[in-house]
Coordinates of C-alpha atoms and ligand atoms in Angstrom, one line a residue:
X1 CA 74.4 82.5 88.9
X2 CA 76.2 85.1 86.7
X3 CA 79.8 85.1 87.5
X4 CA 81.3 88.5 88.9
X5 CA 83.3 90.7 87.0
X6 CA 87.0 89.9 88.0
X7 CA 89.6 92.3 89.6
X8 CA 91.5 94.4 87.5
X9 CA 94.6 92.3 86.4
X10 CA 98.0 93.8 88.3
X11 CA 95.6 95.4 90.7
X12 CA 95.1 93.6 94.3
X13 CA 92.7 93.6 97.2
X14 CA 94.7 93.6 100.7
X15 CA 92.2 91.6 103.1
X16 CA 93.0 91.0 106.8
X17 CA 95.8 89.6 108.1
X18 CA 97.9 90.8 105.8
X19 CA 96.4 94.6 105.9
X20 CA 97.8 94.3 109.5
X21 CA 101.0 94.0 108.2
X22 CA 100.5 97.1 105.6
X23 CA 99.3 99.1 108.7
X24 CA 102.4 98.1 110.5
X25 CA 104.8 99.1 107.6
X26 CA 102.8 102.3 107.4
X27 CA 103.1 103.3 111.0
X28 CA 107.3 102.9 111.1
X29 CA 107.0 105.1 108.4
X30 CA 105.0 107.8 109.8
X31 CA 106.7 107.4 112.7
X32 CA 110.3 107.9 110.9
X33 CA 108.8 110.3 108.8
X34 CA 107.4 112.8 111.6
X35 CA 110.8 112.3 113.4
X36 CA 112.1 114.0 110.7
X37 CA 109.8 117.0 110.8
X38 CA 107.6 116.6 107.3
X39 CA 103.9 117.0 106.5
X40 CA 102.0 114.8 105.1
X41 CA 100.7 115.7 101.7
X42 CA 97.3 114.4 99.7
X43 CA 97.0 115.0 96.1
X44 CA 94.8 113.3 94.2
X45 CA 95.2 110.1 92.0
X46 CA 94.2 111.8 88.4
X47 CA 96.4 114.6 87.2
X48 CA 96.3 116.3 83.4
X49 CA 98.4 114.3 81.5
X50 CA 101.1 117.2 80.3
X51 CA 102.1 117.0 84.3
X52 CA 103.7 113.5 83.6
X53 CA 104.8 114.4 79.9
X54 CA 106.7 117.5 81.4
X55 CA 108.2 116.0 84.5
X56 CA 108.9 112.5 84.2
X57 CA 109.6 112.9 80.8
X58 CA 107.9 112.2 77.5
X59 CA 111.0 109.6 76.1
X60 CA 110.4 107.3 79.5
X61 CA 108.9 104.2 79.4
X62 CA 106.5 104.9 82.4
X63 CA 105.5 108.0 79.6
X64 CA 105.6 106.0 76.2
X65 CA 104.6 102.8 77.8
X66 CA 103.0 102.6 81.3
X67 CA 100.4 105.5 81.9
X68 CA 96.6 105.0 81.9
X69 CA 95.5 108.0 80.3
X70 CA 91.8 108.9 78.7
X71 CA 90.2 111.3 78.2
X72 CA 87.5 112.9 80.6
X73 CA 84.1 113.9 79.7
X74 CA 85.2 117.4 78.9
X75 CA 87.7 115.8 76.4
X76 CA 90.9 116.8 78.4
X77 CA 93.5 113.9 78.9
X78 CA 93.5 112.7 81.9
X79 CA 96.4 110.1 83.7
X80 CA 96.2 108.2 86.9
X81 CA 99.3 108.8 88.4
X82 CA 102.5 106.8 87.7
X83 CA 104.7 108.4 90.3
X84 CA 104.3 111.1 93.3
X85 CA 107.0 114.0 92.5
X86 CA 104.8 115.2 89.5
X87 CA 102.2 115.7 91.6
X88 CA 103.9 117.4 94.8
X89 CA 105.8 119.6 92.2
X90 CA 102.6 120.7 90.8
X91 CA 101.4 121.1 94.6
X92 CA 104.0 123.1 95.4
X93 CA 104.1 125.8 92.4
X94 CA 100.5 126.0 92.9
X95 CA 100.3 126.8 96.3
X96 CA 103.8 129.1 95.6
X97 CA 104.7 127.3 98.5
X98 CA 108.2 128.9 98.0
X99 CA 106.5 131.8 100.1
X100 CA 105.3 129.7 102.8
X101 CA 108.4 127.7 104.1
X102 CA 111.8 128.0 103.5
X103 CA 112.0 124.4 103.7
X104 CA 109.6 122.1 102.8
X105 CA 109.3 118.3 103.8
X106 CA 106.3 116.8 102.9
X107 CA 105.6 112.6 102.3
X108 CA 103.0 110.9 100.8
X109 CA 102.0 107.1 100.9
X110 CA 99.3 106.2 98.4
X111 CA 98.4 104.0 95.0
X112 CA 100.4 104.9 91.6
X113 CA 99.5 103.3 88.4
X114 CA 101.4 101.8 85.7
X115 CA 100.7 99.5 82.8
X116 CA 103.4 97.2 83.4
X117 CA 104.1 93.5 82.9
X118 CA 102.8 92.1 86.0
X119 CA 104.8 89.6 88.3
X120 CA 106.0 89.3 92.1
X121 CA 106.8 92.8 93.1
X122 CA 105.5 94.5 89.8
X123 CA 101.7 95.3 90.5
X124 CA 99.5 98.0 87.8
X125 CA 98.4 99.4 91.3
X126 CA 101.3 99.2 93.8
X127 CA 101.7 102.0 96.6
X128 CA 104.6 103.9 97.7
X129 CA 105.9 105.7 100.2
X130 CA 107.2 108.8 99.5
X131 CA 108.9 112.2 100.8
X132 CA 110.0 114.8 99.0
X133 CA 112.0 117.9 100.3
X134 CA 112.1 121.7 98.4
X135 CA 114.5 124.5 98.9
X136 CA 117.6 122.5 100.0
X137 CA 120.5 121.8 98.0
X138 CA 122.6 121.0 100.4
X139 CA 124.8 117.3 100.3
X140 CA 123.8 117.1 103.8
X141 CA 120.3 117.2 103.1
X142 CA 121.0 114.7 100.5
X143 CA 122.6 112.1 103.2
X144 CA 120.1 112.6 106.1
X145 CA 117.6 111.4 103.3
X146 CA 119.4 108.3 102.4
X147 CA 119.6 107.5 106.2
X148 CA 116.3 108.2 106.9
X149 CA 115.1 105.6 104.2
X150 CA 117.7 103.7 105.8
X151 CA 116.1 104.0 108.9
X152 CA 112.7 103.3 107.7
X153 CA 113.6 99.8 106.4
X154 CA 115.3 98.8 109.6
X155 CA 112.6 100.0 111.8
X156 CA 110.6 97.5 109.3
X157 CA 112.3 94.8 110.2
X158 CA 114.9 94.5 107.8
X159 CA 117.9 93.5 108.3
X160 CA 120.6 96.2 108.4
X161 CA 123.2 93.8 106.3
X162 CA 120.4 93.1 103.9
X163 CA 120.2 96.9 102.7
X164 CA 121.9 97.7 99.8
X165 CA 122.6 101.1 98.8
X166 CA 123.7 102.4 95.8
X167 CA 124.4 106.0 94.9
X168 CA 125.6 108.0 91.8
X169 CA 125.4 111.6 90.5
X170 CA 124.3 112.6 87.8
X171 CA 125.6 116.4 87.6
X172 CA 124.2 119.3 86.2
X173 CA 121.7 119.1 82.7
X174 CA 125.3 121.2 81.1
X175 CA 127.5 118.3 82.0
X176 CA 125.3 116.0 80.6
X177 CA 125.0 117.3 77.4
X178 CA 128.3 116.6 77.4
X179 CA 128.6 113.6 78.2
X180 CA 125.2 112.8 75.9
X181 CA 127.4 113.6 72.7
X182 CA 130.0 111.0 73.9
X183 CA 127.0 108.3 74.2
X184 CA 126.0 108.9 70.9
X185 CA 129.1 108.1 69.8
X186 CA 129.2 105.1 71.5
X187 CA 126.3 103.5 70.9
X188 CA 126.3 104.6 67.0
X189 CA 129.7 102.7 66.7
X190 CA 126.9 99.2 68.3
X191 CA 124.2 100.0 66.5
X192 CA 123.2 96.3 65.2
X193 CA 123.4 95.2 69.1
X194 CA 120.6 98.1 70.1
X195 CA 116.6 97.1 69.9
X196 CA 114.3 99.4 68.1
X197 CA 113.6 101.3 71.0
X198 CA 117.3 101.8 71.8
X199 CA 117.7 102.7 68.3
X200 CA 115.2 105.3 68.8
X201 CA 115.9 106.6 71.6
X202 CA 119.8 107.1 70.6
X203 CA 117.9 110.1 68.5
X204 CA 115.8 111.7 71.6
X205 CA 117.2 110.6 74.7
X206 CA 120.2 108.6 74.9
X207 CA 121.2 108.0 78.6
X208 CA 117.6 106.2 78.3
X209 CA 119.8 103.6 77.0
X210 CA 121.6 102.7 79.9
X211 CA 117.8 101.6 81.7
X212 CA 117.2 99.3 79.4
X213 CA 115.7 96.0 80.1
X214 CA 117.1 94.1 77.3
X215 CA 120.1 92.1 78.2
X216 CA 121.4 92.7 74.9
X217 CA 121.4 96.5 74.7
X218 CA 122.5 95.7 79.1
X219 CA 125.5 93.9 77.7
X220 CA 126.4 96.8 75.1
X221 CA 125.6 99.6 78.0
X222 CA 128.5 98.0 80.3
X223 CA 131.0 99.0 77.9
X224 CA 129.7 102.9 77.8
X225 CA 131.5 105.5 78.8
X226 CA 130.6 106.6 82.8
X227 CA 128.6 109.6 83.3
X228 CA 130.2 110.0 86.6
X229 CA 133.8 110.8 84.6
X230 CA 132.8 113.4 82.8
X231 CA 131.5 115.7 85.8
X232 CA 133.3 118.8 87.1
X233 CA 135.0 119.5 89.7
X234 CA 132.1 121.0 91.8
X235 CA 130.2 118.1 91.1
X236 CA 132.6 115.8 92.3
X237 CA 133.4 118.1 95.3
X238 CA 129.5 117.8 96.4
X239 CA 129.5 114.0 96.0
X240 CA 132.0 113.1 97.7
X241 CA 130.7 115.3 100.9
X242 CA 126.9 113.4 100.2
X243 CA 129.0 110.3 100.5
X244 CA 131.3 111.5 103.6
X245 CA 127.9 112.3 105.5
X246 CA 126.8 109.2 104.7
X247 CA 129.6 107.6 106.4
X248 CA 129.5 109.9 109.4
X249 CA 125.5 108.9 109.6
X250 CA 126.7 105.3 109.5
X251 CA 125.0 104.6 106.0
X252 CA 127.1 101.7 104.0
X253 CA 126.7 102.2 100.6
X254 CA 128.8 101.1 96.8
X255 CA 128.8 103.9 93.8
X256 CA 127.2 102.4 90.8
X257 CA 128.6 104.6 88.2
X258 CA 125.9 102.7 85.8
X259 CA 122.4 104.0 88.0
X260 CA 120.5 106.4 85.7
X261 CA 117.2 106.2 87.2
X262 CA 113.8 105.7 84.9
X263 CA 112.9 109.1 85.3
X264 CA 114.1 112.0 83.6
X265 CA 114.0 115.0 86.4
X266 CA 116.8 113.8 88.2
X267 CA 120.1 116.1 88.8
X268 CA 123.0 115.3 91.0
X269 CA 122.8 112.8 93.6
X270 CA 120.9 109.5 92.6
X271 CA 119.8 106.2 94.5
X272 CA 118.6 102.9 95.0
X273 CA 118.4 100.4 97.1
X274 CA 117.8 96.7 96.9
X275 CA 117.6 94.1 99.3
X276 CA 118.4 90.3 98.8
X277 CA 115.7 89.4 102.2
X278 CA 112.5 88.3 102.0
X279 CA 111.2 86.4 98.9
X280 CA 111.7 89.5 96.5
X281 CA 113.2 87.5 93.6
X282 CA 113.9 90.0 90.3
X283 CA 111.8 93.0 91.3
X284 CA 115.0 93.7 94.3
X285 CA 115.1 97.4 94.0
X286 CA 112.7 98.9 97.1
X287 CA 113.1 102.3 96.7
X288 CA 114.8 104.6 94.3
X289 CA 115.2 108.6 94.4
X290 CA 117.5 111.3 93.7
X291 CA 117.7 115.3 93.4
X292 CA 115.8 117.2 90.4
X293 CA 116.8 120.6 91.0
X294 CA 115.7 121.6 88.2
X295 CA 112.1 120.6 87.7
X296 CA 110.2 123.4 90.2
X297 CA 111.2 126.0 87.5
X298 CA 110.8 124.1 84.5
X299 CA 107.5 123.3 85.2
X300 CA 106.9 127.5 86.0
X301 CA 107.9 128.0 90.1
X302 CA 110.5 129.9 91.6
X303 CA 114.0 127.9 91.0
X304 CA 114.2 125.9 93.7
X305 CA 116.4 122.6 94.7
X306 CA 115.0 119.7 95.8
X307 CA 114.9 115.8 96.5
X308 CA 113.1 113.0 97.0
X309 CA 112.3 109.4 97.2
X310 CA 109.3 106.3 97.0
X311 CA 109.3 103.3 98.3
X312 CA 107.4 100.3 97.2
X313 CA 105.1 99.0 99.9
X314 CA 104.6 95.8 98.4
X315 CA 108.5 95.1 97.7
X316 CA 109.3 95.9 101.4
X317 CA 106.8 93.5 102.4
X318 CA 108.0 91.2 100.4
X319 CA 111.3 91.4 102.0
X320 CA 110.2 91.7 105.6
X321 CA 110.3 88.2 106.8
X322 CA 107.5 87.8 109.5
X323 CA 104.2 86.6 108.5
X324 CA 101.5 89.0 108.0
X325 CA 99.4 87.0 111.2
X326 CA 102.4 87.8 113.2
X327 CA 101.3 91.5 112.9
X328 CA 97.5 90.6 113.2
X329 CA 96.3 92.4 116.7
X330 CA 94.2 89.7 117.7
X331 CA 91.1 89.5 119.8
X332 CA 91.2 91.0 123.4
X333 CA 88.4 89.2 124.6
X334 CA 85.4 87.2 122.9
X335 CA 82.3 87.8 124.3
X336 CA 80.0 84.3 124.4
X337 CA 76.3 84.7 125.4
X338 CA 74.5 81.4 126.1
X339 CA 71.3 82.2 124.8
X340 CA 69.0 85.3 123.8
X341 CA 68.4 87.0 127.0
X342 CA 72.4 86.7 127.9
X343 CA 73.1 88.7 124.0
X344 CA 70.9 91.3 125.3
X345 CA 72.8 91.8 129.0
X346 CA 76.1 91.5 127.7
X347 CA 75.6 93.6 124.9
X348 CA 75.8 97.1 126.6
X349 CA 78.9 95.9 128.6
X350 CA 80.8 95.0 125.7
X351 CA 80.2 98.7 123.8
X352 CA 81.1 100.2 127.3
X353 CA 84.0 98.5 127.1
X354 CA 84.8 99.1 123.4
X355 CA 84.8 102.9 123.9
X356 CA 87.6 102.4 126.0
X357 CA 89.4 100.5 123.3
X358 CA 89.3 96.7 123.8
X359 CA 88.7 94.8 121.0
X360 CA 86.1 92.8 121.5
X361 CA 84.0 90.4 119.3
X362 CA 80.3 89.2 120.7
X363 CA 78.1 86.0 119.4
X364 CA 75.4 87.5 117.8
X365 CA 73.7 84.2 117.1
X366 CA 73.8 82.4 120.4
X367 CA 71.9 78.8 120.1
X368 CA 71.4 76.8 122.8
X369 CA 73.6 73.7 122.4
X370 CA 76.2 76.0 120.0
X371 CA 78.7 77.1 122.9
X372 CA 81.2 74.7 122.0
X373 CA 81.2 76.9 118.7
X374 CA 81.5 80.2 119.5
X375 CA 84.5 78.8 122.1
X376 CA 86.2 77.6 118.6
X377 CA 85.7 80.9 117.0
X378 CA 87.2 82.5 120.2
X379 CA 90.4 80.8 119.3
X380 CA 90.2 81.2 116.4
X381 CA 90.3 84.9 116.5
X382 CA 93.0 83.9 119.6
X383 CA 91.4 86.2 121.8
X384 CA 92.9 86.3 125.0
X385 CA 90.2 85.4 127.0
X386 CA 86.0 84.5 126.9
X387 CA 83.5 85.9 128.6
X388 CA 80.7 83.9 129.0
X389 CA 77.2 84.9 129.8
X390 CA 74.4 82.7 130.7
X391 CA 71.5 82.7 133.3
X392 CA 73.6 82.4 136.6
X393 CA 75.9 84.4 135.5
X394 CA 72.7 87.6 134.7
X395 CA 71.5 86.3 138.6
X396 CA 74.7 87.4 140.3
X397 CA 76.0 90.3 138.2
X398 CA 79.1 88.3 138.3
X399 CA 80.3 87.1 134.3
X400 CA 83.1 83.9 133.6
X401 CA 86.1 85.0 132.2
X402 CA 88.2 82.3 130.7
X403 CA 91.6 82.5 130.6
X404 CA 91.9 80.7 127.0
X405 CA 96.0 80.4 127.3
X406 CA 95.8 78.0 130.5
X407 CA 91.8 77.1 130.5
X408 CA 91.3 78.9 133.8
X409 CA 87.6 80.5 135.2
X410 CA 86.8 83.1 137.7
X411 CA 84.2 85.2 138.4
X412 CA 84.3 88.8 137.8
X413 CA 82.1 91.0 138.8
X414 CA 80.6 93.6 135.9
X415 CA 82.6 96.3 137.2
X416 CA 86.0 94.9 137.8
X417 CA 85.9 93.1 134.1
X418 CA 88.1 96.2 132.3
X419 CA 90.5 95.9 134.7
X420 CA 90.7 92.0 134.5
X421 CA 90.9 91.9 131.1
X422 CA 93.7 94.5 130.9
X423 CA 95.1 92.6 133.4
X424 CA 95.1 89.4 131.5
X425 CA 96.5 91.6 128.4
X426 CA 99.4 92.6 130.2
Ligands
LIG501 P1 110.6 104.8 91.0 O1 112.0 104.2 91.0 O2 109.9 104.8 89.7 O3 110.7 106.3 91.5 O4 109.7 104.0 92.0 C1 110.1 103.9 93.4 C2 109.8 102.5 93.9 O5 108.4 102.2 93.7 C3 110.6 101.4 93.2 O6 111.8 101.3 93.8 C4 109.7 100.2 93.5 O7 109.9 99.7 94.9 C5 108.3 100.8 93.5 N1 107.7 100.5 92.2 C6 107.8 101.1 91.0 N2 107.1 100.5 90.1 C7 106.4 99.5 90.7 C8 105.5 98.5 90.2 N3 105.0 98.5 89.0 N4 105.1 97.6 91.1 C9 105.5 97.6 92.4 N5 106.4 98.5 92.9 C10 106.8 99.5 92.0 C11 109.7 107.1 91.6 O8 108.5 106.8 91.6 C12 110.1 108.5 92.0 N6 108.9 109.4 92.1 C13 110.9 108.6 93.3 C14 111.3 109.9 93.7 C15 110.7 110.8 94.6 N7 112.3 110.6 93.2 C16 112.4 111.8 93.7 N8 111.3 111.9 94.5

């Protein structure tokens, strides 16, 4: 037999139980995520490459390194999407949603793509949870976001101790360039410690620097001057409320006067948060975000604030300590037909009951002599109960329902089974 064409490497299949525990995740999240009054918002997965180059930045290594881009077959370049902003921004100029809402809080949860090295918590497919929010620049929009991703990871299961939060600003693009002179300075004077890249980038975009991965150029970025130094008063003045509200909304957090973020929209307020639970290893951050006030208008809409965040759905379960079977739903009841005949009786009262929601599973192979095998599969599924149907049991109209926690049989008659079963359910 020819051997099948494996999965694409970095790219996983969920299967059952664990989907259950993905469905869960993505439930809490909903659910915070409609408390909080957005929409949700579907783009699709391909976008025109320029998108990324212009937003995320063409000096980034999800740009230079990670995006799968071709070209289409009408020759235009093509990406599968690294990130979601891109894509909302582009939603939201095109739809001039500016007109629309004053306000607008949409969040997304779907598959990005990046080329990366691929480990525990580092996946070429890997979906995130996002939200993004336009036309508010307000610090108190920026700490009801950070507690609402706060929220999110608790209602998860997380442990509130386990959630670290970091926050930094990164000021206006004007106090940056600032501040970008006195890097290159810096890092000119350590040239021999920097990596090609590093080297490189010192030329087109130094606060790149500061994300580096090498532990060399890490060691060399410690001693840099601190971007959060050089802002101005108004700057500081708007932090320090973001981090006040935060307080007030009961969020611990630390300043890391070192986060820069991989991406190169961001303005202002910046964050991460990692998380030591779970078996998340090196790949601890869980979700990361920040404001990019000014990328609406630079990629051609009205100017307009905004800010957002993603979180990693496989890093959060990761982190989340149940088992995925713990958040398998299980069988309600196990339907176990003797024989032929029996299939055919019991098959209209189990779709009857299926349409009112029970979960119900039903031998389609019944053999007589096999029982003591469809009973394994019942616990296997652990149902709560087995209904069994055989010749007596088609006589009287009356089916066996076994309890399969304690081992106990009654009768039931065709009509009262829905409310038996919801009774053993209860
Ligand atoms: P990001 O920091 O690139 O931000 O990604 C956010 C989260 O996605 C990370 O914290 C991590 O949990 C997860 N993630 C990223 N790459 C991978 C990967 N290769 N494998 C598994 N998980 C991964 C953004 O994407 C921004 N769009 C966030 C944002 C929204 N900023 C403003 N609005």
């Amino acid at each position: 037999m020819a051997d099948v064409p494996p999965g694409v490497k970095g790219m996983n299949d969920i299967l059952a139980p664990e989907v259950s525990k993905w469905q869960f995740l993505e439930q809490q999240a909903r659910d915070v995520l409609e408390a909080f009054a957005y929409h949700e918002l579907r783009t699709p997965v391909l976008e025109y490459t320029p998108l990324f180059v212009r937003s995320v930045g063409e000096v980034t290594d999800v740009v230079e390194k990670q995006m799968y881009t071709f070209d289409d077959r009408d020759g235009r370049s093509v990406s599968l999407r690294p990130e979601g902003t891109a894509s909302a921004v582009r939603a939201y100029v095109e739809n001039a949603q500016w007109n629309k809402e004053p306000i607008t809080r949409w969040y997304y949860i779907g598959p990005m793509f990046r080329h990366e090295r691929a480990q525990r918590g580092r996946l070429r497919q890997f979906y995130q949870v996002g939200a993004e929010v336009f036309g508010s620049g307000e610090p108190s929009m920026d700490a009801e976001m950070i507690a609402m991703l706060v929220e999110m990871l608790v209602r998860f299961g997380l442990d509130g101790s386990a959630i670290e939060v970091s926050v930094n600003s990164l000021g206006e693009p004007e106090e940056r360039e600032a501040y970008r002179n006195k890097l290159v300075e810096y890092f000119s004077g350590h040239r021999d410690k920097l990596d090609d890249d590093s080297r490189r980038r010192l030329e087109t975009n130094p606060l790149r620097i500061l994300d580096s991965k090498n532990p060399d150029v890490i060691a060399v970025a410690a001693g840099a001057p601190k971007l959060i130094d050089e802002l101005n008063e108004s700057s500081r003045a708007r932090f320090a409320r973001v981090r006040a509200l935060l307080g007030a909304l009961g969020v611990k957090h630390e300043i890391d006067p070192g986060l820069v973020r991989g991406l190169d929209y961001y303005t202002g307020t910046i964050f991460e948060i990692k998380t030591k639970a779970g078996e998340l290893g090196a790949q601890n951050t869980v979700a990361g975000g920040g404001r990019y006030d000014r990328l609406v208008s630079s990629l051609g809409g009205q100017n307009t604030p905004a800010i957002g965040f993603a979180l990693g759905i496989e890093r959060a379960l990761l982190a989340i300590p149940d088992s995925a079977e713990s958040y398998d739903p299980g069988l309600a009841v196990f339907f176990a037909p003797m024989d032929a005949a029996a299939l055919d009786f019991a098959l209209p009262i189990a779709h009857t009951l299926r349409r009112k929601g029970i979960r119900i599973e039903i031998e389609h192979n019944p053999r007589p002599g096999k029982f003591g095998k469809s009973m394994a599969r019942a616990s296997k599924l652990r149902a709560r109960a087995a209904i069994i149907i055989g010749s007596n049991e088609i006589a009287s109209g009356k089916l066996t329902v076994k309890d399969l926690a304690n081992g106990t049989q009654s009768e039931v008659a065709v009509a009262d089974l829905e409310s038996k079963i919801r009774q053993l359910l209860d």
